[in-house]
Amino acid sequence: MRESDIVDAIRKYLKTVDGCFFWKEHGGMYGTAG
């Protein structure tokens, strides 16, 4: 499993919880990943 796969899985999970918080708190490569 690549790091990008893990990050993508985390982002998909956080979207079901509170994606906005994730985008605001973790910008950079995570915020612009897609």
C-alpha atoms as an extended CHARMM CRD file, in Angstrom:
* protein
*
        34  EXT
         1         1  MET       CA              0.0000000000        0.0000000000        0.0000000000  PROA      1               0.0000000000
         2         2  ARG       CA              1.4470000000        3.3180000000       -1.0680000000  PROA      2               0.0000000000
         3         3  GLU       CA              1.3690000000        6.4330000000        1.0880000000  PROA      3               0.0000000000
         4         4  SER       CA             -0.9600000000        8.0920000000       -1.4300000000  PROA      4               0.0000000000
         5         5  ASP       CA             -3.4120000000        5.2060000000       -1.0110000000  PROA      5               0.0000000000
         6         6  ILE       CA             -3.3770000000        5.6640000000        2.7480000000  PROA      6               0.0000000000
         7         7  VAL       CA             -3.8890000000        9.4130000000        2.4640000000  PROA      7               0.0000000000
         8         8  ASP       CA             -6.7410000000        8.8700000000        0.0230000000  PROA      8               0.0000000000
         9         9  ALA       CA             -8.4030000000        6.4050000000        2.3850000000  PROA      9               0.0000000000
        10        10  ILE       CA             -8.0810000000        8.8670000000        5.2630000000  PROA      10              0.0000000000
        11        11  ARG       CA             -9.5410000000       11.6680000000        3.1580000000  PROA      11              0.0000000000
        12        12  LYS       CA            -12.4820000000        9.4930000000        2.1090000000  PROA      12              0.0000000000
        13        13  TYR       CA            -13.1430000000        8.6410000000        5.7500000000  PROA      13              0.0000000000
        14        14  LEU       CA            -12.8750000000       12.2280000000        6.9320000000  PROA      14              0.0000000000
        15        15  LYS       CA            -15.3260000000       13.3170000000        4.2180000000  PROA      15              0.0000000000
        16        16  THR       CA            -17.9250000000       11.1670000000        5.9740000000  PROA      16              0.0000000000
        17        17  VAL       CA            -17.1060000000       12.8160000000        9.3110000000  PROA      17              0.0000000000
        18        18  ASP       CA            -15.9910000000       16.4070000000        8.8470000000  PROA      18              0.0000000000
        19        19  GLY       CA            -14.0090000000       17.0480000000        5.6690000000  PROA      19              0.0000000000
        20        20  CYS       CA            -13.9830000000       20.8250000000        6.1090000000  PROA      20              0.0000000000
        21        21  PHE       CA            -11.9980000000       20.5360000000        9.3300000000  PROA      21              0.0000000000
        22        22  PHE       CA             -9.4320000000       18.3280000000        7.5970000000  PROA      22              0.0000000000
        23        23  TRP       CA             -9.0260000000       20.6960000000        4.6470000000  PROA      23              0.0000000000
        24        24  LYS       CA             -8.5630000000       23.7220000000        6.9320000000  PROA      24              0.0000000000
        25        25  GLU       CA             -6.2210000000       22.0850000000        9.4300000000  PROA      25              0.0000000000
        26        26  HSD       CA             -4.1290000000       20.1010000000        6.9360000000  PROA      26              0.0000000000
        27        27  GLY       CA             -3.4680000000       22.2300000000        3.8860000000  PROA      27              0.0000000000
        28        28  GLY       CA             -0.4960000000       21.8580000000        1.5810000000  PROA      28              0.0000000000
        29        29  MET       CA             -0.2150000000       18.6490000000       -0.4270000000  PROA      29              0.0000000000
        30        30  TYR       CA             -3.2000000000       17.1700000000        1.3890000000  PROA      30              0.0000000000
        31        31  GLY       CA             -5.4150000000       20.1770000000        0.7300000000  PROA      31              0.0000000000
        32        32  THR       CA             -4.5010000000       20.2300000000       -2.9550000000  PROA      32              0.0000000000
        33        33  ALA       CA             -4.4990000000       16.4720000000       -3.5010000000  PROA      33              0.0000000000
        34        34  GLY       CA             -7.8070000000       16.5740000000       -5.3280000000  PROA      34              0.0000000000
